[in-house]
Coordinates of C-alpha atoms and ligand atoms in Angstrom, one line a residue:
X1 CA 2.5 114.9 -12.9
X2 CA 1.5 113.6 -9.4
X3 CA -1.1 110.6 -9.0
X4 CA -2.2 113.2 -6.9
X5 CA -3.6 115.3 -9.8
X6 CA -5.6 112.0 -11.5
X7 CA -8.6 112.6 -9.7
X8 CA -12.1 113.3 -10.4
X9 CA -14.4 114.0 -7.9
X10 CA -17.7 112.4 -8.1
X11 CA -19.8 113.1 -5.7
X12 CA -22.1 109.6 -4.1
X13 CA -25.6 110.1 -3.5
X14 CA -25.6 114.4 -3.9
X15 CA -23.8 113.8 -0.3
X16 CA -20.4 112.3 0.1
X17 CA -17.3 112.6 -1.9
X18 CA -16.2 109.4 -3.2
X19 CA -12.5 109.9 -4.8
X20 CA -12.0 108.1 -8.4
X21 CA -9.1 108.5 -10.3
X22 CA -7.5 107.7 -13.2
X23 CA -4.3 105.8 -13.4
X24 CA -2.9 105.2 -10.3
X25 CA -4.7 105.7 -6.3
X26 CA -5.4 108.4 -4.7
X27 CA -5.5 108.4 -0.8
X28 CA -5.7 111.8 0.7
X29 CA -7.8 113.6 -0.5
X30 CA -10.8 112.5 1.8
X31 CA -7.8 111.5 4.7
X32 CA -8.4 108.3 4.4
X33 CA -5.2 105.6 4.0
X34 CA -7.0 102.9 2.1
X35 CA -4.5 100.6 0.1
X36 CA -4.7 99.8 -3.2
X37 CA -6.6 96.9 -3.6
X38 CA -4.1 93.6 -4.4
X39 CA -6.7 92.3 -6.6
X40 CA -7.2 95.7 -8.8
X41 CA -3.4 95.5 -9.5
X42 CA -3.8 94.6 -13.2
X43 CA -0.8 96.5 -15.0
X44 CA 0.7 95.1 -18.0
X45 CA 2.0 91.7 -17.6
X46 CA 5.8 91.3 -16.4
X47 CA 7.7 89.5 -18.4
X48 CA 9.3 85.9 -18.0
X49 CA 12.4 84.6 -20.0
X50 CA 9.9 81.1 -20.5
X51 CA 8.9 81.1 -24.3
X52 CA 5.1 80.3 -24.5
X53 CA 3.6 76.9 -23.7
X54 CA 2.6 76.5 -27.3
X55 CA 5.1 76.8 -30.3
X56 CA 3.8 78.9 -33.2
X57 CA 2.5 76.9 -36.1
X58 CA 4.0 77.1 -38.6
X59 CA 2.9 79.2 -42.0
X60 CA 3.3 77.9 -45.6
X61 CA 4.0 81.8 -46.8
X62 CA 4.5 84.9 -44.9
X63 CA 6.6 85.6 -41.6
X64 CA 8.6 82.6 -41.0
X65 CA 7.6 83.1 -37.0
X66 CA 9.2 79.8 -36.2
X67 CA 12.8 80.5 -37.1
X68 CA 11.9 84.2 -35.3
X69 CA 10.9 82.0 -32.0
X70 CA 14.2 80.3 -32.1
X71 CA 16.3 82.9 -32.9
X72 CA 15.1 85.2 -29.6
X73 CA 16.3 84.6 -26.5
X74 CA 12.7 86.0 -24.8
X75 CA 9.2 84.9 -25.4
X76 CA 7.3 85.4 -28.7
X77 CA 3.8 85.1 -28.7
X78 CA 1.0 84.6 -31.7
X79 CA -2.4 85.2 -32.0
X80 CA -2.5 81.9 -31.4
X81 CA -0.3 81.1 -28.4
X82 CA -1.4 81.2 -25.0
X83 CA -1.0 84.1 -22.7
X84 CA -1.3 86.4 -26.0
X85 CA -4.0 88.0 -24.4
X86 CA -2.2 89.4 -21.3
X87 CA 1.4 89.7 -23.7
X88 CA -0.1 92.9 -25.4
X89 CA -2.0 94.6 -22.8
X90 CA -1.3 98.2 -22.3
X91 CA -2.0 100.2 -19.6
X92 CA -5.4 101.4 -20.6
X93 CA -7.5 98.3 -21.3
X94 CA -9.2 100.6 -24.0
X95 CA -6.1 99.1 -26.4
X96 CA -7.1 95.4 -25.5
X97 CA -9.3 95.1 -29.0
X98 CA -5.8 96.4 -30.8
X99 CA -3.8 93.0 -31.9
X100 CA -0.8 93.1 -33.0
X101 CA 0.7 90.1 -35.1
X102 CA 3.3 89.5 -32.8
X103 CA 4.8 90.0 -29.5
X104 CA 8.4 89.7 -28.7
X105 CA 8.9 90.0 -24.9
X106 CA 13.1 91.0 -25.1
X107 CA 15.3 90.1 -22.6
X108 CA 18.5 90.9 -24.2
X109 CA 19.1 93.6 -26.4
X110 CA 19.9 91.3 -28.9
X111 CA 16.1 90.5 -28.9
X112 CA 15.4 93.9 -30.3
X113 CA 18.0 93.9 -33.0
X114 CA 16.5 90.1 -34.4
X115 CA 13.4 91.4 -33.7
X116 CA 13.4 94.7 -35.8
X117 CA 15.4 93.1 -38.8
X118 CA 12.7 90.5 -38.7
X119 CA 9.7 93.1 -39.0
X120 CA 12.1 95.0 -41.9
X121 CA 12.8 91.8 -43.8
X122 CA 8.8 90.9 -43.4
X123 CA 7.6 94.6 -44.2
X124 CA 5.8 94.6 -40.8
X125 CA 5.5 97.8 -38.7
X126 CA 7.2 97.8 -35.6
X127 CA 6.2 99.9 -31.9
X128 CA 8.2 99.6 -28.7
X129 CA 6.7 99.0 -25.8
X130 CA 8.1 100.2 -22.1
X131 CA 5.5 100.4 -19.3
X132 CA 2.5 100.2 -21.6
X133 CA 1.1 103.9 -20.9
X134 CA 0.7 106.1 -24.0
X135 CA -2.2 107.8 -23.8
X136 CA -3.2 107.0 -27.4
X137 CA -2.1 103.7 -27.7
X138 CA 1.3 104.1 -29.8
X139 CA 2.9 101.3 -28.2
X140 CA 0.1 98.6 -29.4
X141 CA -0.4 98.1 -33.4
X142 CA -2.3 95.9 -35.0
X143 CA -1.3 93.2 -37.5
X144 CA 2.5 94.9 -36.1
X145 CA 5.4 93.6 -34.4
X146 CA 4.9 95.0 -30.7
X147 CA 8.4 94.9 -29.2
X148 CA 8.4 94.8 -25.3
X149 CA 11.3 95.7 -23.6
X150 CA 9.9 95.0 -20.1
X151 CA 12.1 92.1 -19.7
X152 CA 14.9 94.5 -19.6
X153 CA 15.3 96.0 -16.5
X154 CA 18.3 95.3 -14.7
X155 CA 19.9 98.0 -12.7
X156 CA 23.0 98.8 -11.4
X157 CA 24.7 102.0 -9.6
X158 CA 28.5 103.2 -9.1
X159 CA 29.5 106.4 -8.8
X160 CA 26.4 108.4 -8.5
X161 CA 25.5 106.8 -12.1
X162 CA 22.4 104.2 -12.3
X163 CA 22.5 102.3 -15.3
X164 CA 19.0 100.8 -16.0
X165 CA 17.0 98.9 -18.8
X166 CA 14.6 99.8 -20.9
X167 CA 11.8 98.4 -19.0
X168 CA 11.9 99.1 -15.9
X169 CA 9.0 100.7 -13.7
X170 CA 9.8 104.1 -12.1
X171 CA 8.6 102.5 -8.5
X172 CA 11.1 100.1 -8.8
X173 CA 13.8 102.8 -9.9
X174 CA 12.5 104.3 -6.7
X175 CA 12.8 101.1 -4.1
X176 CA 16.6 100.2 -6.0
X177 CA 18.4 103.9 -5.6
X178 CA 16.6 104.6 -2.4
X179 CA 19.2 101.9 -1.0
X180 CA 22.4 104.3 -2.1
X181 CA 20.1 107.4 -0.5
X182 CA 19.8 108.6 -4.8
X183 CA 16.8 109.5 -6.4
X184 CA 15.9 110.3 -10.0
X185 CA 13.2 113.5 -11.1
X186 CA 10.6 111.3 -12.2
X187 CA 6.7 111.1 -12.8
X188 CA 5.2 109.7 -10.3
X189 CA 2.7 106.7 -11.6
X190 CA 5.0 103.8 -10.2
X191 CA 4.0 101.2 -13.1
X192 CA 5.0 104.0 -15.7
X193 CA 8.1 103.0 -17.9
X194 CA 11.5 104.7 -17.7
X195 CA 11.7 104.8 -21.5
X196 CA 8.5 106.3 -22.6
X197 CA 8.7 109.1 -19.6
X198 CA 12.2 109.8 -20.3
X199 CA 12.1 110.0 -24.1
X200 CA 9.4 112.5 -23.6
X201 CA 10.8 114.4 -21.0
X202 CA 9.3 113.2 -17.7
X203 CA 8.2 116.0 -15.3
X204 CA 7.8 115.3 -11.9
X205 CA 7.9 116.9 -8.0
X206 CA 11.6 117.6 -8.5
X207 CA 11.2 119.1 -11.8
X208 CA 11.9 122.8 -10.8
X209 CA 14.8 121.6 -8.4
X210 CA 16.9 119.2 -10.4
X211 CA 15.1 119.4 -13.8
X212 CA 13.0 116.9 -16.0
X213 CA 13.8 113.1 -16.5
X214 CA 15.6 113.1 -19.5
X215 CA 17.6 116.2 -18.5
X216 CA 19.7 113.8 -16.2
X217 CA 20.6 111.3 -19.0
X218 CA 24.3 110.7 -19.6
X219 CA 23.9 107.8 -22.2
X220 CA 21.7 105.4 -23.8
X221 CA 22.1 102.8 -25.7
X222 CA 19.8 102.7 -28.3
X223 CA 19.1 100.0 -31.5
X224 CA 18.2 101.6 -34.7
X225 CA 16.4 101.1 -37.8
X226 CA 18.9 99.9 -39.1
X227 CA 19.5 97.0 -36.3
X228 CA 22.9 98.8 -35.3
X229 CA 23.0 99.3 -31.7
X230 CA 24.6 103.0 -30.7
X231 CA 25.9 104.2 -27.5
X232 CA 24.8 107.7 -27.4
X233 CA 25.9 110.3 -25.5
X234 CA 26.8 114.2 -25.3
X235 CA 30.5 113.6 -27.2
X236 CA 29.3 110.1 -29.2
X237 CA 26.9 110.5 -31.7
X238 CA 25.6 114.0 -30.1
X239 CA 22.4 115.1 -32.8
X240 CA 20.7 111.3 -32.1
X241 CA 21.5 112.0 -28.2
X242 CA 19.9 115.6 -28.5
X243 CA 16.8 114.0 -30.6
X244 CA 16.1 111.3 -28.3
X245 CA 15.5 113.3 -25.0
X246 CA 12.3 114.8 -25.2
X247 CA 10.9 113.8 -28.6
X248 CA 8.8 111.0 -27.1
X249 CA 9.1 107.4 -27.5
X250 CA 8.9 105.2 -30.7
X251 CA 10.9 108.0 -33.1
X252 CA 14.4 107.3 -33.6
X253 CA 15.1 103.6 -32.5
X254 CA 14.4 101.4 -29.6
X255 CA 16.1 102.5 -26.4
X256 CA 17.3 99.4 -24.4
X257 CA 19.3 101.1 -21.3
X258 CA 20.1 104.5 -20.1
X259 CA 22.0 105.7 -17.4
X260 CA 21.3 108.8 -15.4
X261 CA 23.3 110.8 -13.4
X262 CA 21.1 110.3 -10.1
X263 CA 19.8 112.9 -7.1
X264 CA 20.0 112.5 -3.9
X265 CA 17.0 110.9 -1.9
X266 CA 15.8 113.6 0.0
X267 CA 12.9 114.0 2.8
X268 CA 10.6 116.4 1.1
X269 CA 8.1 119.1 2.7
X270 CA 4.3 118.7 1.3
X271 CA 1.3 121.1 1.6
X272 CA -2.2 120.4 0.4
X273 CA -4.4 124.0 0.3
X274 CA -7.9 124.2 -1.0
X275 CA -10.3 127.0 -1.3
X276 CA -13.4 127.5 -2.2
X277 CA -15.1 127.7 -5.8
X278 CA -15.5 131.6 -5.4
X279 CA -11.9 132.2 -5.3
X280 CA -11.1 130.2 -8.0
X281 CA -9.7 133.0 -10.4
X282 CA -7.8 134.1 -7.7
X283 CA -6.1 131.3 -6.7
X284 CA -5.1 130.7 -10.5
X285 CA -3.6 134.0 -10.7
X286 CA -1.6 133.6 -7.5
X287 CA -0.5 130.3 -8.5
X288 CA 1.0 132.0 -11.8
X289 CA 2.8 134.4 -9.5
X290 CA 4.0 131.4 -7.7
X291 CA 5.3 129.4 -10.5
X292 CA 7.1 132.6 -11.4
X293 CA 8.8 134.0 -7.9
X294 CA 8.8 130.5 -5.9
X295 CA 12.3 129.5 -5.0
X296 CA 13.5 126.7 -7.5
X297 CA 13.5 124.4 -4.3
X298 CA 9.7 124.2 -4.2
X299 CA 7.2 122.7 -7.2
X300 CA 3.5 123.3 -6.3
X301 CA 0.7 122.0 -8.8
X302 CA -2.5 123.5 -9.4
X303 CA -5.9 121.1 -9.6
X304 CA -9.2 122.8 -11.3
X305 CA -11.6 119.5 -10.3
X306 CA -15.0 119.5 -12.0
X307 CA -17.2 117.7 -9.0
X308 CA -20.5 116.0 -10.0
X309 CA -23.0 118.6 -8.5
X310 CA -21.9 120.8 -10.7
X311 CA -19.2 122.7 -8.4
X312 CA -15.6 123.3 -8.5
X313 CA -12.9 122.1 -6.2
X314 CA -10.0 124.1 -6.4
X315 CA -6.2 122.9 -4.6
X316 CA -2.7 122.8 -4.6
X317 CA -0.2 120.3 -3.6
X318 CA 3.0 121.4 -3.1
X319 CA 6.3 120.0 -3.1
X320 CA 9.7 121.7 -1.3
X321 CA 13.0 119.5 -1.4
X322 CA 14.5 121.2 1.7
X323 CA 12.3 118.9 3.7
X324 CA 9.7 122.1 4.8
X325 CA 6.8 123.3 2.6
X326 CA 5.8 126.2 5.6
X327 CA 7.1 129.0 4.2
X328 CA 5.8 128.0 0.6
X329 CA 2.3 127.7 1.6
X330 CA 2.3 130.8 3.3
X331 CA 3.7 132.4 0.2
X332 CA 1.0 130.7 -1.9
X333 CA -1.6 132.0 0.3
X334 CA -0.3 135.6 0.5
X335 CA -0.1 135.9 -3.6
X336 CA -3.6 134.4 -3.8
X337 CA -4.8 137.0 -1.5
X338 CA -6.6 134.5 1.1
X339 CA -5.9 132.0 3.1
X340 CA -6.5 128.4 2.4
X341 CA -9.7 127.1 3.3
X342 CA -8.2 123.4 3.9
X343 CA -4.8 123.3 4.8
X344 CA -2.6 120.2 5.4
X345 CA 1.4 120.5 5.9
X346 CA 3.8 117.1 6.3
X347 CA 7.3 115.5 5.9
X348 CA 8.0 112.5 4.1
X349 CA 11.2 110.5 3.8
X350 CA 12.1 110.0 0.2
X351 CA 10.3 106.5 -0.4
X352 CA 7.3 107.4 1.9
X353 CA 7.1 110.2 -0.7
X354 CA 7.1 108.0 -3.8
X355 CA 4.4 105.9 -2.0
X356 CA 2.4 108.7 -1.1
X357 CA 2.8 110.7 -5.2
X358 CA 1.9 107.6 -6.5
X359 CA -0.9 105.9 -4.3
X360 CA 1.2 103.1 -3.5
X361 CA 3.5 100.4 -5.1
X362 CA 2.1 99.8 -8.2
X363 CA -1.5 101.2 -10.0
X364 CA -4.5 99.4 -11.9
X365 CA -5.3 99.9 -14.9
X366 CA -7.1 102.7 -16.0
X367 CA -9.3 104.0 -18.6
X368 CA -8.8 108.2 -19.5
X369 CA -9.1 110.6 -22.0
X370 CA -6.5 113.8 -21.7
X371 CA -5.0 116.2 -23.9
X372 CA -2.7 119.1 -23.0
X373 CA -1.2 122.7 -23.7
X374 CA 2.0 124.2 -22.8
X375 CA 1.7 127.7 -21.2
X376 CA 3.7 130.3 -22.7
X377 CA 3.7 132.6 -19.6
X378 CA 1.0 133.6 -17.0
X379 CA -2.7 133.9 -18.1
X380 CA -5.0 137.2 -18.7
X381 CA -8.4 137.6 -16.9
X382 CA -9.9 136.0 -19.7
X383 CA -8.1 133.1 -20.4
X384 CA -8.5 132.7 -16.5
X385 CA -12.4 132.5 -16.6
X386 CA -12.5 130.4 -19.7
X387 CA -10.3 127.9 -18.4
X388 CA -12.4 127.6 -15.2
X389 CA -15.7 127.9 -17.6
X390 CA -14.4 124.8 -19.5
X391 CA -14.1 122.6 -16.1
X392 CA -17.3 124.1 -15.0
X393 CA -19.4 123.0 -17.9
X394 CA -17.9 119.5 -17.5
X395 CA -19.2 119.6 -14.1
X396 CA -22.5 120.7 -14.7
X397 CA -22.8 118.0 -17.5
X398 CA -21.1 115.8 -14.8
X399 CA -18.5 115.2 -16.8
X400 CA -15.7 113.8 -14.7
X401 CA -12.7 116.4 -15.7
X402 CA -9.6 118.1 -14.1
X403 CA -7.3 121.2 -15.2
X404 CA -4.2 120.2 -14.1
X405 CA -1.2 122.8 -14.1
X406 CA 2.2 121.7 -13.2
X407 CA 4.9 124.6 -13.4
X408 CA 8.5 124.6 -15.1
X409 CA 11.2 126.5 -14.5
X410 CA 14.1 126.5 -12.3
X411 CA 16.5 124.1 -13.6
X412 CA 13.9 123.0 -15.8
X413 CA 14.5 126.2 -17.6
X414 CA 18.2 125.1 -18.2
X415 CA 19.6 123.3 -21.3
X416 CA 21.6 120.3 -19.7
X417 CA 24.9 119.1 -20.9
X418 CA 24.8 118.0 -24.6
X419 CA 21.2 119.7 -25.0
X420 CA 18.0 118.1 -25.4
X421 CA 15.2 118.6 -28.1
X422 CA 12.3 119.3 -25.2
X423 CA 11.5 122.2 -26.7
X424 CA 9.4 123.6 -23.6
X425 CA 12.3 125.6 -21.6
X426 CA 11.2 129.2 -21.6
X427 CA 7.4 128.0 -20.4
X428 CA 5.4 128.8 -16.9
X429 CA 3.9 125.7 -16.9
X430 CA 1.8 122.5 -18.8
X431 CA -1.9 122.1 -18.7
X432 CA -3.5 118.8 -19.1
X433 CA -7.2 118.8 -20.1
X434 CA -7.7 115.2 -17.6
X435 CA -11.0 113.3 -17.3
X436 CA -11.9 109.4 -16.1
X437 CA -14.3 109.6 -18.5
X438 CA -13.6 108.1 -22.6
X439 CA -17.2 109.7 -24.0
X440 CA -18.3 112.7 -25.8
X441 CA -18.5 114.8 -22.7
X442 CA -14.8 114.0 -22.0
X443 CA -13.4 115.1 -25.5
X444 CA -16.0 118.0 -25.4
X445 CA -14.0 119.1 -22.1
X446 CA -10.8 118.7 -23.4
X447 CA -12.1 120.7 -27.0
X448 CA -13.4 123.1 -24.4
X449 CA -9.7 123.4 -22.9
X450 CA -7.9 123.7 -26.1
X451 CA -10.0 126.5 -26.7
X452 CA -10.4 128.2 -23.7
X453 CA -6.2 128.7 -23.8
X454 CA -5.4 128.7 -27.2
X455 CA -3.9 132.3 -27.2
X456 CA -1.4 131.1 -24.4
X457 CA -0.3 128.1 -25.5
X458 CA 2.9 127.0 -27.1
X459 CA 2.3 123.8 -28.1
X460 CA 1.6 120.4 -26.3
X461 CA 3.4 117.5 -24.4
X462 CA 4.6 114.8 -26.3
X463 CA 4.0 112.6 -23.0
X464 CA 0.3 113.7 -23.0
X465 CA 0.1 113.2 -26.7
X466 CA -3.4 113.2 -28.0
X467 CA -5.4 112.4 -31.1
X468 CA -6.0 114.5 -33.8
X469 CA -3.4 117.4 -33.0
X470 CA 0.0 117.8 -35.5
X471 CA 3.0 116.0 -34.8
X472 CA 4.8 119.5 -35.2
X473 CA 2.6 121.0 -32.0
X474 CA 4.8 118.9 -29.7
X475 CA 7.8 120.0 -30.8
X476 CA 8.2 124.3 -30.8
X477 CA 11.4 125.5 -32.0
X478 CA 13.0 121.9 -32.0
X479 CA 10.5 120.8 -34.8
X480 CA 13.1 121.7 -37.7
X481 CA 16.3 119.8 -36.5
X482 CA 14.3 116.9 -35.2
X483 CA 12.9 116.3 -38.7
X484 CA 16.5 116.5 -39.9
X485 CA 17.6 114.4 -37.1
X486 CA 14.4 112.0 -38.2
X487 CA 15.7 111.7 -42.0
X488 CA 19.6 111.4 -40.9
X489 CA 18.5 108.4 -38.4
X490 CA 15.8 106.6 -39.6
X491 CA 15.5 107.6 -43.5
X492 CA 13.1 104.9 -44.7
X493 CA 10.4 106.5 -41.6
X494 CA 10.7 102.4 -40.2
X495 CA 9.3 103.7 -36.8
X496 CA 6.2 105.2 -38.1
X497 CA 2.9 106.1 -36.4
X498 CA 0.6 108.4 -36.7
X499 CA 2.2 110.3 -33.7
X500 CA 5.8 109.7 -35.2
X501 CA 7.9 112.3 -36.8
X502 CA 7.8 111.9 -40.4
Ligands
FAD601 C1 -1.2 106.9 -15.0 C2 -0.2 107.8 -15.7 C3 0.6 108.7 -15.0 C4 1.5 109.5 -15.6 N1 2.3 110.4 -14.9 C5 3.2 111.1 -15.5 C6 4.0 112.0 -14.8 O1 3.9 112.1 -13.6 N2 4.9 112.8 -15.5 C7 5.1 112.7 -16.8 O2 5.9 113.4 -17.4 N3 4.3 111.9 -17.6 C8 3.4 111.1 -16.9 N4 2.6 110.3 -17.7 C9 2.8 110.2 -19.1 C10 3.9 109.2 -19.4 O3 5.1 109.8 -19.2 C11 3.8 108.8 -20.9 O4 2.6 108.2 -21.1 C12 4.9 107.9 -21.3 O5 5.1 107.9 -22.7 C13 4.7 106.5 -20.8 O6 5.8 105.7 -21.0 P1 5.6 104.1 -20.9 O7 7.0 103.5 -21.2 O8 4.9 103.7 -19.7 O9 4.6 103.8 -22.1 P2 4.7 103.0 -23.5 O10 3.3 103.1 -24.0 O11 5.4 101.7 -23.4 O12 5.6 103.9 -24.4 C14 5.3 105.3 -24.7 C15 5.9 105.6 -26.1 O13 7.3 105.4 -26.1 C16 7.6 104.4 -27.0 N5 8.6 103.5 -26.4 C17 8.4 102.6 -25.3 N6 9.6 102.0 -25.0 C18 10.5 102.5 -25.8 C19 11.9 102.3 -26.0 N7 12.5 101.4 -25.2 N8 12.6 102.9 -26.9 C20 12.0 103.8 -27.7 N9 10.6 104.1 -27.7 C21 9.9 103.5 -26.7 C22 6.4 103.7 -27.4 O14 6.4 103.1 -28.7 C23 5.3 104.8 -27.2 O15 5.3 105.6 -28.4 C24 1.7 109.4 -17.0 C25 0.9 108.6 -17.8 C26 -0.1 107.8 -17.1 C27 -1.0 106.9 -17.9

């Protein structure tokens, strides 16, 4: 999903649109070019290989934390030790108040295999932690072992292969590839980790042309349970490969490096096309048309934005990877039946692009609320108008709140080598229910959402996992041979949460 699509309008006054959004900034919408503010830069703490200034104390029962400290080769931090505050921030500061009993900050993989037959010895629960972004938290637990992989994030590239850690940041995927002219499909959020989007599947402007994120994995090495590391791939141990691209994070093991067969680093075509409220249902028919008969070449996502005086701003971005988005917008406008009321067309070099999707080089952090639903195929009439009626009753309750549909297909559609358990292939498209706000209104909106398409939807996406909803919803027809694959890999359910399998 682009940074593009984390906006709420909020309208300043009854006058002037000021642009918030959640997650990452936002800089076109209103034309301006303002950078992200250095100060607001606030993302999860990198890490450093220095072990905390003060040595755990040690305990007269319990964990034996200080033969733990010695044993890593990476930071562990207590309660007690300084900078324990920053060690287990997420993303969303709404997880600050969560505290875990420790924090391991790996830098070797070797970290993560003391590290999880220390929690197993101890009977502690253990989470991984990449770039710090679930939506619900899962990579936080209190009185847990939170095990952050940030400090693995070397990268390296030979033959159109780029073998990465664990913990790197997608912008900085971006910046090191960009220098070989390769790319990756990826989200867009530049501080979002590698492992939690690609373990969830990881859909992106290039979905349609090249497919999602974990589609273009070729191996991973991955520590389990057990505190055996595995290097899985299509021919080596095939059913934990399958399960671990698209199940979402935290399920089978901790991932400590992929490597992904790259893309190459394109210029890409962009349109921006807005019309008014009136035309709404239209434009959300045409864009179903367009998900459908686009060429695969050309992603285009579709924003429902609940403003604060109550109205409803209604606009596409689109994507092509030939470099020219003309001929799509046109397209876009003839199935919607009108043309574009605002209408912006440019050409971007591959990094200006990952600037541009993601509102710069890193992102603040952000408080949110989303769910989603997975589309099975176009909408009827009255699904149409109670999707729009659930944005419109966020905006006359001023509820900030977006609908935000990104499309599938193309090679999306397509099993890649070796299979994957995203379960999502035959869909038109994902929803996500999106506001800034963490209040009643913004789960009533998101309720409202559910609702309003529950006759088309399939299921939801484990990336936009969300509270209260069944493990099983996020998993379709893969939901049988993942549990299997859950009992076969992990039997004693070790990497358990309430949004694990299991
Ligand atoms: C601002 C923002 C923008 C986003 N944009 C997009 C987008 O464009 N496209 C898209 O598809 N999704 C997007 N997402 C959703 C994102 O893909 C998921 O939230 C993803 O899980 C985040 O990964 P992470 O590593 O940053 O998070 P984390 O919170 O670190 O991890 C997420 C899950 O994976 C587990 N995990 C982390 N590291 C590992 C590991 N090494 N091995 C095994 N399990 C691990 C965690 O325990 C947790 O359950 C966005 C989210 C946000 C907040």
């Amino acid at each position: 999903m682009s940074l593009l699509d984390r906006r709420t309008l909020l309208i300043a006054g009854g006058a002037a649109a000021a642009v918030t959004l959640a997650g990452c900034s936002d800089r076109t919408d209103t034309g301006g070019t303002a950078s992200p503010s250095p100060t607001a830069s606030t993302a999860p703490t990198s890490t450093t290989s220095s072990k905390p200034s003060s040595t755990p104390a040690p305990t007269s029962s319990g964990p034996n934390w200080n033969s733990f400290a010695r044993a890593l080769e990476g930071p562990l931090y207590l309660p007690s030790t300084s900078g324990y505050a920053a060690a287990h921030q997420l993303f969303d500061p709404r997880w600050d108040s969560v505290r875990p009993a420790a924090v391991v900050k790996a830098t070797k993989p070797s970290d993560v295999q003391q590290a999880i037959t220390f929690a197993r010895a101890n009977k502690l629960a253990l989470v991984p932690k990449s770039g710090g972004h679930s939506y619900v938290g899962a990579s936080t637990i209190a009185d847990g072992v939170q095990l952050d992989v940030g400090g693995l994030k070397s990268m390296s590239y030979a033959n159109d292969v780029l073998t990465v850690g664990a913990g790197a940041r997608l912008y900085d995927v971006h910046v090191f590839l960009d220098r070989y002219g390769r790319s990756l499909p990826t989200g867009t959020c530049p501080t979002v980790g590698v492992a939690g989007l690609t373990l969830g599947g990881g859909m992106g402007v290039h979905t349609r042309t090249y497919g999602l994120t974990c589609d273009r994995v070729v191996s991973m090495d991955v520590v389990t349970a057990d505190g055996m590391s595995h290097t899985v791939s299509a021919d080596a141990e095939p059913e934990l490969f399958w399960a671990l691209r698209g199940s979402g994070g935290g399920n089978f093991g901790v991932v400590t490096s992929f490597r992904f067969a790259t893309i190459p680093a394109t210029k890409l075509g962009f349109f921006r096309l807005s019309w008014p409220e009136p035309q709404a249902a239209a434009v959300v028919r045409g864009w179903q048309q367009f998900a459908q008969s686009a060429p695969t070449t050309v992603w285009a996502n579709l924003h429902v934005d609940a403003r604060s005086n109550g109205t409803l701003a209604i606009r596409v971005l689109g994507v092509s990877t030939t470099g020219d988005a003309t001929a799509a917008a046109a397209q876009l406008e003839s199935l919607v039946g009108a043309k574009a009321s605002a209408r912006t067309l440019s050409v971007k070099s591959h990094l200006e692009a990952v600037k541009y999707l993601g509102g710069g080089t890193t992102s603040p952090r952000q408080r949110f609320l989303a769910g989603s639903d997975v589309l099975k195929g176009p909408l009827d009439a009255a699904t149409i108008t109670g999707l729009l009626g659930a944005v419109k009753a966020a905006a006359r309750a001023a509820t900030p709140a977006s609908a935000i549909l990104d499309p599938l297909g193309g090679q999306a559609a397509k099993q890649p080598a070796g299979g994957s358990s995203w379960p999502w292939r035959s869909a038109l498209a994902v929803i996500q229910w999106y506001s800034s706000a963490q209040n009643k209104g913004a789960q009533t909106f998101i309720a409202n959402g559910h609702a309003a398409v529950r006759s088309a939807s399939a299921g939801g996406y484990v990336n936009y996992v969300e509270t209260g909803r069944a493990v099983s919803s996020y998993y379709g027809a893969s939901a049988s041979r993942l549990d299997a694959a859950k009992k076969k890999y992990d039997p004693d359910n070790f990497f358990h949460t309430p949004y694990t399998l299991g």
